[in-house]
Amino acid sequence: MINTFDTFKIADKTFNSRLMLGTGKYRTVNDAVDSIGQSECEIVTVAIRRLPTNLNHDNTSFLKSLDWKNLWLLPNTAGSQTAEEAIRMAFLGHELACQIGQADNFFVKLEVISDPKYLLPDPIGTLKAAEFLIKKGFTVLPYINADPMLALHLEDLGCATVMPLGSPIGSGQGLNNLANIQIIIENSNIPVIVDAGIGTPSEATLAMEMGADGVLLNTAVAQAKNPGQMALAMNLGVKSGRLAYLAGRMERKYYANASSPMNQISKIA
């Protein structure tokens, strides 16, 4: 039976779903809205650069189609090449949160990416921006390479989570950094959210089976032939992986071990 008390906490905010969904690359607004519903996610991340500065003057934004009483906005600083740009985007993100009725929302998914080809996060810029934003009262969720030492430094700064990539953004390559992600999970005292590269529900399940606290994905759903159906599959994959982690994996054995031993059969006979 599913443990309904297995909630997910980031800073002082509690969530029931461990799946976070992005909002880019969808073919239609209806696909985006339907996918968010099918995923049962509670955290939705939005790139601030892609949005108007004032939602009240833009009736076309799909954000107005979402139920912000049941969803939590996670503004992200995607497109920021420097710490200074990311900091500016974070403040704009809070302004957006205020416009949808979440004045107490200081969450920010921190992305500082100066590499245009592989879109790998800049560790120095990320540290610099995180330190500044934390001092200003933001709840910082940094997107990072799967670097265990960087994860510890960010935790020491006061970040609310760390978000190591499974593989490059939008690549669908899956979890190419399993060993380092496992180290991050073992060392971390804050939630670890696997972000980027997941292409299938089985990969989301694997991340959760390893002990990750959550998964954030976008392209795998948005670019699926049926985004809503894939969102549902990802929802089930994350739940399945979490349940398996809580249940505890059986011990691996070198030799076969019969599931119906002969001595047990004789006792029954």
Coordinates of C-alpha atoms in Angstrom, one line a residue:
M1 CA 0.0 0.0 0.0
I2 CA 1.3 3.5 -0.8
N3 CA 2.5 5.4 2.1
T4 CA 0.4 8.6 2.0
F5 CA 2.6 10.2 4.6
D6 CA 5.7 10.0 2.4
T7 CA 5.8 13.7 1.7
F8 CA 8.5 15.7 0.1
K9 CA 9.9 18.8 1.7
I10 CA 11.9 21.6 0.2
A11 CA 12.9 24.3 2.8
D12 CA 9.6 24.9 4.6
K13 CA 7.3 23.8 1.8
T14 CA 5.8 20.3 1.7
F15 CA 4.7 18.5 -1.4
N16 CA 3.1 15.1 -2.1
S17 CA 4.5 14.6 -5.7
R18 CA 8.2 13.9 -6.3
L19 CA 7.9 14.6 -10.0
M20 CA 8.5 18.2 -11.2
L21 CA 7.7 19.2 -14.7
G22 CA 9.0 21.8 -17.1
T23 CA 6.9 23.8 -19.5
G24 CA 9.1 24.3 -22.6
K25 CA 9.1 22.6 -26.0
Y26 CA 5.4 21.5 -26.0
R27 CA 3.8 21.6 -29.4
T28 CA 0.6 23.2 -28.1
V29 CA -0.7 24.9 -25.0
N30 CA -3.2 22.1 -24.5
D31 CA -0.4 19.5 -24.5
A32 CA 1.4 21.5 -21.7
V33 CA -1.7 21.9 -19.6
D34 CA -2.8 18.3 -20.1
S35 CA 0.6 16.9 -19.3
I36 CA 0.9 18.8 -16.1
G37 CA -2.5 17.4 -15.0
Q38 CA -1.6 13.8 -16.0
S39 CA 1.7 14.0 -14.2
E40 CA 0.0 15.0 -10.9
C41 CA 3.1 17.2 -10.3
E42 CA 2.8 20.0 -7.8
I43 CA 5.9 21.9 -8.9
V44 CA 6.1 23.5 -12.3
T45 CA 9.2 25.2 -13.6
V46 CA 9.1 28.1 -16.0
A47 CA 12.0 29.9 -17.8
I48 CA 11.6 33.5 -16.9
R49 CA 13.2 34.7 -20.2
R50 CA 10.3 33.2 -22.2
L51 CA 7.6 35.0 -20.3
P52 CA 6.1 38.5 -20.5
T53 CA 7.1 40.8 -17.6
N54 CA 3.4 41.5 -16.8
L55 CA 1.0 38.6 -17.1
N56 CA -2.0 40.9 -16.5
H57 CA -1.3 42.5 -19.9
D58 CA -0.9 39.2 -21.7
N59 CA -4.0 37.0 -22.2
T60 CA -2.1 34.5 -24.4
S61 CA 0.2 33.1 -21.7
F62 CA -0.6 29.4 -20.9
L63 CA 0.2 30.2 -17.2
K64 CA -3.2 31.6 -16.9
S65 CA -4.6 28.2 -17.8
L66 CA -3.0 26.5 -14.7
D67 CA -4.5 26.2 -11.2
W68 CA -2.0 28.0 -9.1
K69 CA -3.9 27.1 -5.9
N70 CA -2.7 23.6 -6.4
L71 CA 0.6 24.2 -8.2
W72 CA 3.8 25.8 -7.0
L73 CA 5.8 27.9 -9.4
L74 CA 9.5 27.2 -9.7
P75 CA 11.0 30.1 -11.8
N76 CA 14.2 29.1 -13.5
T77 CA 17.1 31.2 -14.7
A78 CA 17.6 29.3 -18.0
G79 CA 19.6 31.3 -20.6
S80 CA 21.7 33.0 -18.0
Q81 CA 25.4 32.9 -18.9
T82 CA 26.7 34.7 -15.9
A83 CA 25.9 34.8 -12.1
E84 CA 24.7 38.4 -12.5
E85 CA 22.2 37.5 -15.2
A86 CA 20.9 34.6 -13.1
I87 CA 20.5 36.9 -10.1
R88 CA 18.5 39.3 -12.2
M89 CA 16.3 36.5 -13.5
A90 CA 15.7 35.2 -10.0
F91 CA 14.3 38.6 -8.9
L92 CA 12.1 38.7 -12.0
G93 CA 10.9 35.2 -11.1
H94 CA 9.7 36.3 -7.7
E95 CA 7.8 39.2 -9.4
L96 CA 6.1 36.6 -11.6
A97 CA 5.2 34.5 -8.5
C98 CA 3.6 37.5 -7.0
Q99 CA 1.5 38.0 -10.1
I100 CA 0.0 34.6 -9.8
G101 CA -0.8 35.0 -6.1
Q102 CA 2.3 33.4 -4.6
A103 CA 3.9 36.4 -2.9
D104 CA 5.6 34.1 -0.4
N105 CA 7.3 32.2 -3.2
F106 CA 11.0 32.9 -3.3
F107 CA 11.9 29.5 -5.0
V108 CA 14.4 29.7 -7.9
K109 CA 15.9 26.9 -10.0
L110 CA 19.3 28.4 -10.5
E111 CA 20.9 27.8 -13.9
V112 CA 24.2 29.5 -14.9
I113 CA 25.2 28.1 -18.3
S114 CA 27.9 29.6 -20.5
D115 CA 28.5 26.6 -22.6
P116 CA 26.4 26.9 -25.8
K117 CA 27.1 23.4 -27.2
Y118 CA 26.6 21.0 -24.3
L119 CA 24.7 23.4 -22.0
L120 CA 26.7 22.3 -19.0
P121 CA 26.3 24.4 -15.9
D122 CA 29.1 26.7 -14.7
P123 CA 30.1 25.6 -11.2
I124 CA 31.8 28.9 -10.3
G125 CA 29.0 31.1 -11.5
T126 CA 26.5 28.8 -9.8
L127 CA 28.3 29.1 -6.4
K128 CA 28.5 32.9 -6.8
A129 CA 24.9 33.4 -7.6
A130 CA 23.7 30.9 -5.0
E131 CA 25.6 32.7 -2.2
F132 CA 24.1 36.0 -3.2
L133 CA 20.5 34.8 -3.6
I134 CA 20.5 32.9 -0.3
K135 CA 21.6 36.0 1.5
K136 CA 18.6 37.8 -0.1
G137 CA 16.2 35.2 1.2
F138 CA 15.7 33.0 -1.9
T139 CA 15.1 29.3 -1.7
V140 CA 17.8 28.1 -4.1
L141 CA 17.6 24.9 -6.1
P142 CA 20.9 24.8 -8.1
Y143 CA 21.2 22.8 -11.4
I144 CA 24.7 21.3 -11.4
N145 CA 27.0 18.7 -13.0
A146 CA 27.0 15.5 -11.0
D147 CA 30.0 16.7 -8.9
P148 CA 29.8 15.4 -5.3
M149 CA 32.2 18.1 -3.9
L150 CA 30.3 21.0 -5.6
A151 CA 27.1 19.5 -4.1
L152 CA 28.6 19.7 -0.6
H153 CA 29.7 23.3 -1.1
L154 CA 26.3 24.3 -2.2
E155 CA 24.7 22.6 0.7
D156 CA 27.1 24.4 3.0
L157 CA 26.0 27.7 1.5
G158 CA 22.4 26.9 2.4
C159 CA 20.9 25.7 -0.8
A160 CA 17.5 24.0 -0.4
T161 CA 18.3 21.1 -2.8
V162 CA 21.0 20.1 -5.2
M163 CA 19.9 19.1 -8.8
P164 CA 22.6 17.0 -10.5
L165 CA 22.1 16.3 -14.2
G166 CA 21.7 12.7 -15.4
S167 CA 23.0 13.7 -18.9
P168 CA 22.9 17.0 -20.9
I169 CA 19.7 19.0 -21.1
G170 CA 17.2 17.7 -23.6
S171 CA 19.5 14.8 -24.7
G172 CA 17.4 11.9 -23.5
Q173 CA 20.6 10.0 -22.9
G174 CA 19.4 8.8 -19.5
L175 CA 21.5 8.5 -16.3
N176 CA 25.1 8.7 -17.5
N177 CA 26.5 9.8 -14.1
L178 CA 25.1 7.0 -11.9
A179 CA 28.2 6.6 -9.7
N180 CA 28.5 10.3 -8.9
I181 CA 24.8 10.8 -8.4
Q182 CA 24.9 7.9 -5.9
I183 CA 27.7 9.6 -4.0
I184 CA 25.8 12.9 -3.9
I185 CA 22.7 11.1 -2.6
E186 CA 24.8 9.3 0.1
N187 CA 26.5 12.5 1.2
S188 CA 23.6 15.0 1.1
N189 CA 21.5 16.2 4.0
I190 CA 19.2 18.1 1.6
P191 CA 16.9 16.7 -1.1
V192 CA 18.7 15.5 -4.3
I193 CA 16.6 16.0 -7.4
V194 CA 17.8 14.4 -10.6
D195 CA 17.4 16.9 -13.4
A196 CA 18.0 16.7 -17.2
G197 CA 18.6 13.8 -19.6
I198 CA 15.9 11.5 -18.5
G199 CA 14.1 10.1 -21.5
T200 CA 11.9 7.2 -20.3
P201 CA 9.9 6.3 -17.2
S202 CA 12.3 3.4 -16.5
E203 CA 15.1 6.0 -16.1
A204 CA 13.0 8.1 -13.7
T205 CA 12.3 4.9 -11.8
L206 CA 16.0 4.1 -11.6
A207 CA 16.8 7.5 -10.2
M208 CA 14.2 7.1 -7.5
E209 CA 15.3 3.5 -6.7
M210 CA 18.8 4.9 -6.1
G211 CA 17.4 7.2 -3.4
A212 CA 16.9 10.4 -5.2
D213 CA 14.3 12.6 -3.6
G214 CA 12.7 13.7 -6.8
V215 CA 13.0 14.0 -10.6
L216 CA 12.6 17.1 -12.8
L217 CA 12.1 16.6 -16.5
N218 CA 10.7 18.4 -19.5
T219 CA 11.7 17.3 -23.0
A220 CA 10.9 13.6 -22.5
V221 CA 7.2 14.5 -22.0
A222 CA 7.0 17.6 -24.2
Q223 CA 8.5 15.9 -27.3
A224 CA 6.7 12.5 -26.8
K225 CA 4.2 11.5 -29.5
N226 CA 1.6 11.6 -26.8
P227 CA 2.8 14.1 -24.1
G228 CA -0.1 13.5 -21.7
Q229 CA 0.3 9.7 -21.8
M230 CA 4.1 10.1 -21.3
A231 CA 3.4 12.4 -18.3
L232 CA 1.2 9.8 -16.7
A233 CA 3.9 7.1 -17.4
M234 CA 6.5 9.4 -15.7
N235 CA 4.2 9.9 -12.8
L236 CA 3.9 6.1 -12.3
G237 CA 7.6 5.6 -12.8
V238 CA 8.6 8.1 -10.1
K239 CA 6.0 6.6 -7.7
S240 CA 7.2 3.0 -8.5
G241 CA 10.9 3.9 -7.9
R242 CA 10.1 5.6 -4.6
L243 CA 8.1 2.7 -3.4
A244 CA 10.9 0.3 -4.4
Y245 CA 13.5 2.4 -2.5
L246 CA 11.3 2.5 0.6
A247 CA 10.6 -1.3 0.4
G248 CA 14.3 -2.1 0.2
R249 CA 16.0 -4.1 -2.5
M250 CA 16.8 -7.8 -1.9
E251 CA 20.4 -8.6 -1.3
R252 CA 22.3 -9.6 -4.5
K253 CA 23.7 -13.1 -4.4
Y254 CA 26.5 -14.7 -6.5
Y255 CA 24.8 -18.0 -6.8
A256 CA 21.2 -19.0 -7.6
N257 CA 18.9 -19.4 -4.7
A258 CA 15.7 -21.4 -5.3
S259 CA 12.5 -19.6 -4.5
S260 CA 10.9 -22.9 -3.5
P261 CA 13.7 -24.9 -1.6
M262 CA 13.4 -28.7 -1.5
N263 CA 13.3 -28.8 2.3
Q264 CA 10.4 -26.4 2.3
I265 CA 8.5 -28.7 -0.2
S266 CA 9.1 -31.8 1.9
K267 CA 7.7 -30.0 5.0
I268 CA 4.6 -29.1 3.0
A269 CA 4.2 -32.7 1.8

